[in-house]
CSV table of N, CA, C and O in Angstrom, one decimal:
chain,number,residue,atom,x,y,z
A,1,MET,N,8.1,-8.5,-11.7
A,1,MET,CA,7.5,-8.6,-10.4
A,1,MET,C,7.2,-7.2,-9.8
A,1,MET,O,8.0,-6.3,-9.9
A,2,ILE,N,6.0,-7.0,-9.3
A,2,ILE,CA,5.7,-5.7,-8.7
A,2,ILE,C,5.9,-5.8,-7.2
A,2,ILE,O,5.5,-6.8,-6.5
A,3,VAL,N,6.6,-4.8,-6.7
A,3,VAL,CA,7.0,-4.7,-5.3
A,3,VAL,C,6.4,-3.5,-4.7
A,3,VAL,O,6.2,-2.5,-5.4
A,4,PHE,N,6.1,-3.5,-3.4
A,4,PHE,CA,5.4,-2.4,-2.7
A,4,PHE,C,6.4,-1.8,-1.7
A,4,PHE,O,5.9,-1.2,-0.7
A,5,ASP,N,7.7,-1.8,-1.9
A,5,ASP,CA,8.6,-1.2,-1.0
A,5,ASP,C,8.3,0.3,-0.8
A,5,ASP,O,8.5,0.9,0.3
A,6,LYS,N,8.0,1.0,-1.9
A,6,LYS,CA,7.7,2.4,-1.8
A,6,LYS,C,6.5,2.7,-1.0
A,6,LYS,O,6.4,3.8,-0.5
A,7,LEU,N,5.5,1.8,-0.9
A,7,LEU,CA,4.3,2.0,-0.1
A,7,LEU,C,4.7,2.4,1.3
A,7,LEU,O,4.2,3.3,1.9
A,8,TRP,N,5.6,1.6,1.9
A,8,TRP,CA,5.9,1.8,3.3
A,8,TRP,C,6.6,3.2,3.6
A,8,TRP,O,6.4,3.8,4.6
A,9,LEU,N,7.4,3.6,2.6
A,9,LEU,CA,8.1,4.9,2.7
A,9,LEU,C,7.0,6.0,2.6
A,9,LEU,O,7.0,7.0,3.3
A,10,THR,N,6.1,5.9,1.6
A,10,THR,CA,5.1,6.9,1.4
A,10,THR,C,4.1,6.9,2.7
A,10,THR,O,3.8,8.0,3.1
A,11,MET,N,3.8,5.8,3.2
A,11,MET,CA,3.0,5.8,4.4
A,11,MET,C,3.7,6.5,5.6
A,11,MET,O,3.0,7.3,6.3
A,12,LYS,N,5.0,6.3,5.7
A,12,LYS,CA,5.7,7.0,6.8
A,12,LYS,C,5.7,8.5,6.5
A,12,LYS,O,5.5,9.3,7.5
A,13,GLU,N,6.0,8.9,5.3
A,13,GLU,CA,6.0,10.3,4.9
A,13,GLU,C,4.6,11.0,5.2
A,13,GLU,O,4.5,12.1,5.6
A,14,LYS,N,3.5,10.2,5.0
A,14,LYS,CA,2.2,10.8,5.2
A,14,LYS,C,1.6,10.5,6.6
A,14,LYS,O,0.5,10.9,6.9
A,15,ASN,N,2.5,9.9,7.4
A,15,ASN,CA,2.1,9.7,8.8
A,15,ASN,C,0.9,8.8,8.9
A,15,ASN,O,0.0,9.0,9.7
A,16,ILE,N,0.8,7.7,8.1
A,16,ILE,CA,-0.3,6.8,8.2
A,16,ILE,C,0.3,5.4,8.4
A,16,ILE,O,1.1,4.9,7.7
A,17,SER,N,-0.1,4.8,9.6
A,17,SER,CA,0.5,3.5,10.0
A,17,SER,C,-0.4,2.4,9.5
A,17,SER,O,-1.5,2.6,9.0
A,18,GLN,N,0.2,1.2,9.6
A,18,GLN,CA,-0.6,0.0,9.2
A,18,GLN,C,-1.8,-0.1,10.1
A,18,GLN,O,-2.9,-0.5,9.7
A,19,TYR,N,-1.6,0.2,11.4
A,19,TYR,CA,-2.7,0.2,12.3
A,19,TYR,C,-3.9,1.1,11.9
A,19,TYR,O,-5.0,0.8,12.0
A,20,LYS,N,-3.5,2.3,11.4
A,20,LYS,CA,-4.5,3.3,11.0
A,20,LYS,C,-5.2,2.8,9.8
A,20,LYS,O,-6.4,3.0,9.7
A,21,LEU,N,-4.5,2.1,8.9
A,21,LEU,CA,-5.2,1.5,7.7
A,21,LEU,C,-6.2,0.5,8.1
A,21,LEU,O,-7.3,0.4,7.6
A,22,LEU,N,-5.9,-0.3,9.1
A,22,LEU,CA,-6.8,-1.3,9.6
A,22,LEU,C,-8.0,-0.7,10.3
A,22,LEU,O,-9.2,-1.1,10.0
A,23,LYS,N,-7.7,0.2,11.3
A,23,LYS,CA,-8.8,0.7,12.1
A,23,LYS,C,-9.6,1.8,11.5
A,23,LYS,O,-10.8,1.9,11.7
A,24,GLU,N,-9.0,2.8,10.9
A,24,GLU,CA,-9.7,3.9,10.4
A,24,GLU,C,-10.2,3.8,8.9
A,24,GLU,O,-11.1,4.5,8.5
A,25,TYR,N,-9.5,3.0,8.1
A,25,TYR,CA,-9.8,2.9,6.7
A,25,TYR,C,-10.4,1.6,6.3
A,25,TYR,O,-10.7,1.3,5.1
A,26,GLY,N,-10.5,0.6,7.3
A,26,GLY,CA,-11.2,-0.6,7.0
A,26,GLY,C,-10.4,-1.6,6.2
A,26,GLY,O,-11.0,-2.5,5.6
A,27,PHE,N,-9.1,-1.5,6.1
A,27,PHE,CA,-8.3,-2.5,5.4
A,27,PHE,C,-8.3,-3.8,6.2
A,27,PHE,O,-8.3,-3.7,7.4
A,28,SER,N,-8.2,-4.9,5.5
A,28,SER,CA,-8.1,-6.1,6.2
A,28,SER,C,-6.7,-6.5,6.5
A,28,SER,O,-5.8,-6.0,5.8
A,29,SER,N,-6.5,-7.3,7.5
A,29,SER,CA,-5.1,-7.8,7.8
A,29,SER,C,-4.6,-8.6,6.6
A,29,SER,O,-3.4,-8.6,6.3
A,30,GLY,N,-5.5,-9.3,5.9
A,30,GLY,CA,-5.1,-10.1,4.7
A,30,GLY,C,-4.5,-9.2,3.6
A,30,GLY,O,-3.5,-9.6,3.0
A,31,GLN,N,-5.2,-8.1,3.4
A,31,GLN,CA,-4.7,-7.1,2.4
A,31,GLN,C,-3.3,-6.6,2.7
A,31,GLN,O,-2.4,-6.6,1.9
A,32,LEU,N,-3.1,-6.2,4.0
A,32,LEU,CA,-1.8,-5.8,4.4
A,32,LEU,C,-0.7,-6.9,4.3
A,32,LEU,O,0.4,-6.6,3.9
A,33,ASP,N,-1.1,-8.1,4.6
A,33,ASP,CA,-0.2,-9.2,4.5
A,33,ASP,C,0.2,-9.4,3.1
A,33,ASP,O,1.4,-9.6,2.8
A,34,ARG,N,-0.7,-9.3,2.1
A,34,ARG,CA,-0.4,-9.5,0.7
A,34,ARG,C,0.6,-8.4,0.2
A,34,ARG,O,1.5,-8.6,-0.5
A,35,LEU,N,0.3,-7.2,0.7
A,35,LEU,CA,1.2,-6.1,0.4
A,35,LEU,C,2.6,-6.3,0.9
A,35,LEU,O,3.6,-6.0,0.3
A,36,ARG,N,2.7,-6.7,2.2
A,36,ARG,CA,4.0,-7.0,2.8
A,36,ARG,C,4.8,-8.1,2.1
A,36,ARG,O,6.0,-8.0,2.0
A,37,LYS,N,4.1,-9.1,1.5
A,37,LYS,CA,4.7,-10.2,0.8
A,37,LYS,C,4.8,-10.0,-0.7
A,37,LYS,O,5.2,-10.9,-1.4
A,38,ASN,N,4.5,-8.7,-1.1
A,38,ASN,CA,4.5,-8.4,-2.5
A,38,ASN,C,3.7,-9.4,-3.4
A,38,ASN,O,4.1,-9.8,-4.5
A,39,ALA,N,2.6,-9.8,-2.8
A,39,ALA,CA,1.7,-10.8,-3.4
A,39,ALA,C,0.7,-10.0,-4.3
A,39,ALA,O,0.7,-8.8,-4.3
A,40,ASN,N,-0.2,-10.8,-4.9
A,40,ASN,CA,-1.2,-10.2,-5.8
A,40,ASN,C,-2.2,-9.3,-5.0
A,40,ASN,O,-2.8,-9.8,-3.9
A,41,VAL,N,-2.5,-8.1,-5.4
A,41,VAL,CA,-3.6,-7.3,-4.9
A,41,VAL,C,-4.3,-6.7,-6.0
A,41,VAL,O,-3.8,-6.6,-7.2
A,42,ASN,N,-5.6,-6.4,-5.8
A,42,ASN,CA,-6.4,-6.0,-6.9
A,42,ASN,C,-6.3,-4.4,-7.1
A,42,ASN,O,-5.8,-3.7,-6.2
A,43,THR,N,-6.8,-4.0,-8.2
A,43,THR,CA,-6.7,-2.5,-8.5
A,43,THR,C,-7.5,-1.7,-7.6
A,43,THR,O,-7.2,-0.5,-7.3
A,44,TYR,N,-8.6,-2.3,-7.0
A,44,TYR,CA,-9.4,-1.5,-6.0
A,44,TYR,C,-8.5,-1.2,-4.8
A,44,TYR,O,-8.6,-0.1,-4.3
A,45,THR,N,-7.8,-2.1,-4.3
A,45,THR,CA,-6.9,-1.9,-3.2
A,45,THR,C,-5.9,-0.8,-3.5
A,45,THR,O,-5.6,0.1,-2.7
A,46,LEU,N,-5.3,-0.9,-4.7
A,46,LEU,CA,-4.3,0.1,-5.1
A,46,LEU,C,-4.9,1.5,-5.2
A,46,LEU,O,-4.4,2.5,-4.8
A,47,ASN,N,-6.1,1.5,-5.7
A,47,ASN,CA,-6.9,2.8,-5.9
A,47,ASN,C,-7.2,3.4,-4.5
A,47,ASN,O,-7.0,4.6,-4.3
A,48,GLN,N,-7.6,2.5,-3.6
A,48,GLN,CA,-7.9,3.0,-2.2
A,48,GLN,C,-6.6,3.6,-1.5
A,48,GLN,O,-6.7,4.6,-0.8
A,49,LEU,N,-5.5,2.9,-1.7
A,49,LEU,CA,-4.3,3.3,-1.1
A,49,LEU,C,-3.9,4.7,-1.7
A,49,LEU,O,-3.5,5.6,-0.9
A,50,CYS,N,-4.0,4.9,-3.0
A,50,CYS,CA,-3.6,6.1,-3.6
A,50,CYS,C,-4.5,7.3,-3.1
A,50,CYS,O,-4.1,8.4,-2.8
A,51,LYS,N,-5.8,6.9,-2.9
A,51,LYS,CA,-6.8,7.9,-2.4
A,51,LYS,C,-6.5,8.3,-1.0
A,51,LYS,O,-6.4,9.5,-0.6
A,52,ILE,N,-6.2,7.3,-0.1
A,52,ILE,CA,-5.9,7.6,1.3
A,52,ILE,C,-4.6,8.4,1.4
A,52,ILE,O,-4.6,9.3,2.2
A,53,LEU,N,-3.6,8.0,0.7
A,53,LEU,CA,-2.3,8.6,0.8
A,53,LEU,C,-2.1,9.8,-0.1
A,53,LEU,O,-1.1,10.5,0.0
A,54,ASN,N,-3.2,10.1,-0.9
A,54,ASN,CA,-3.1,11.2,-1.8
A,54,ASN,C,-1.8,11.2,-2.6
A,54,ASN,O,-1.0,12.1,-2.6
A,55,CYS,N,-1.6,10.1,-3.3
A,55,CYS,CA,-0.4,9.9,-4.1
A,55,CYS,C,-0.7,9.2,-5.4
A,55,CYS,O,-1.9,8.9,-5.7
A,56,LYS,N,0.3,9.0,-6.2
A,56,LYS,CA,0.2,8.3,-7.5
A,56,LYS,C,0.6,6.9,-7.3
A,56,LYS,O,1.3,6.5,-6.3
A,57,LEU,N,0.2,6.1,-8.2
A,57,LEU,CA,0.5,4.6,-8.2
A,57,LEU,C,2.0,4.4,-8.0
A,57,LEU,O,2.5,3.5,-7.3
A,58,GLU,N,2.8,5.2,-8.8
A,58,GLU,CA,4.3,5.0,-8.7
A,58,GLU,C,4.9,5.4,-7.3
A,58,GLU,O,6.0,5.0,-7.1
A,59,ASP,N,4.1,6.0,-6.5
A,59,ASP,CA,4.6,6.3,-5.1
A,59,ASP,C,4.4,5.1,-4.2
A,59,ASP,O,4.9,5.1,-3.0
A,60,ILE,N,3.7,4.1,-4.6
A,60,ILE,CA,3.4,2.9,-3.7
A,60,ILE,C,3.9,1.6,-4.4
A,60,ILE,O,4.1,0.6,-3.6
A,61,ALA,N,4.0,1.5,-5.7
A,61,ALA,CA,4.3,0.2,-6.3
A,61,ALA,C,5.4,0.5,-7.4
A,61,ALA,O,5.5,1.6,-8.0
A,62,GLU,N,6.2,-0.6,-7.6
A,62,GLU,CA,7.2,-0.5,-8.6
A,62,GLU,C,7.5,-1.8,-9.3
A,62,GLU,O,7.4,-2.9,-8.6
A,63,TYR,N,7.7,-1.8,-10.6
A,63,TYR,CA,8.0,-3.0,-11.3
A,63,TYR,C,9.5,-3.3,-11.3
A,63,TYR,O,10.3,-2.4,-11.5
A,64,THR,N,9.9,-4.5,-11.0
A,64,THR,CA,11.3,-4.9,-11.0
A,64,THR,C,11.5,-6.2,-11.8
A,64,THR,O,10.6,-7.0,-11.8
A,65,ASP,N,12.7,-6.3,-12.4
A,65,ASP,CA,12.9,-7.5,-13.2
A,65,ASP,C,13.3,-8.7,-12.4
A,65,ASP,O,13.4,-9.8,-12.9
A,66,ASP,N,13.6,-8.5,-11.1
A,66,ASP,CA,14.1,-9.6,-10.3
A,66,ASP,C,13.1,-10.7,-10.1
A,66,ASP,O,12.0,-10.8,-9.9
């Protein structure tokens, strides 16, 4: 299972809020909801997050056996 727990920590470190993702970067509330629930997201969304946060994929997502 892929989880996005690291995303919220990276966003905090980079001073980018969920509100900012919605208003300034055009993310949909549905995308954020899927990330919050560790649901399926596409690679475009992951790419955009890495670009916005200037980070690597491992800074926002992690695979776990649970």
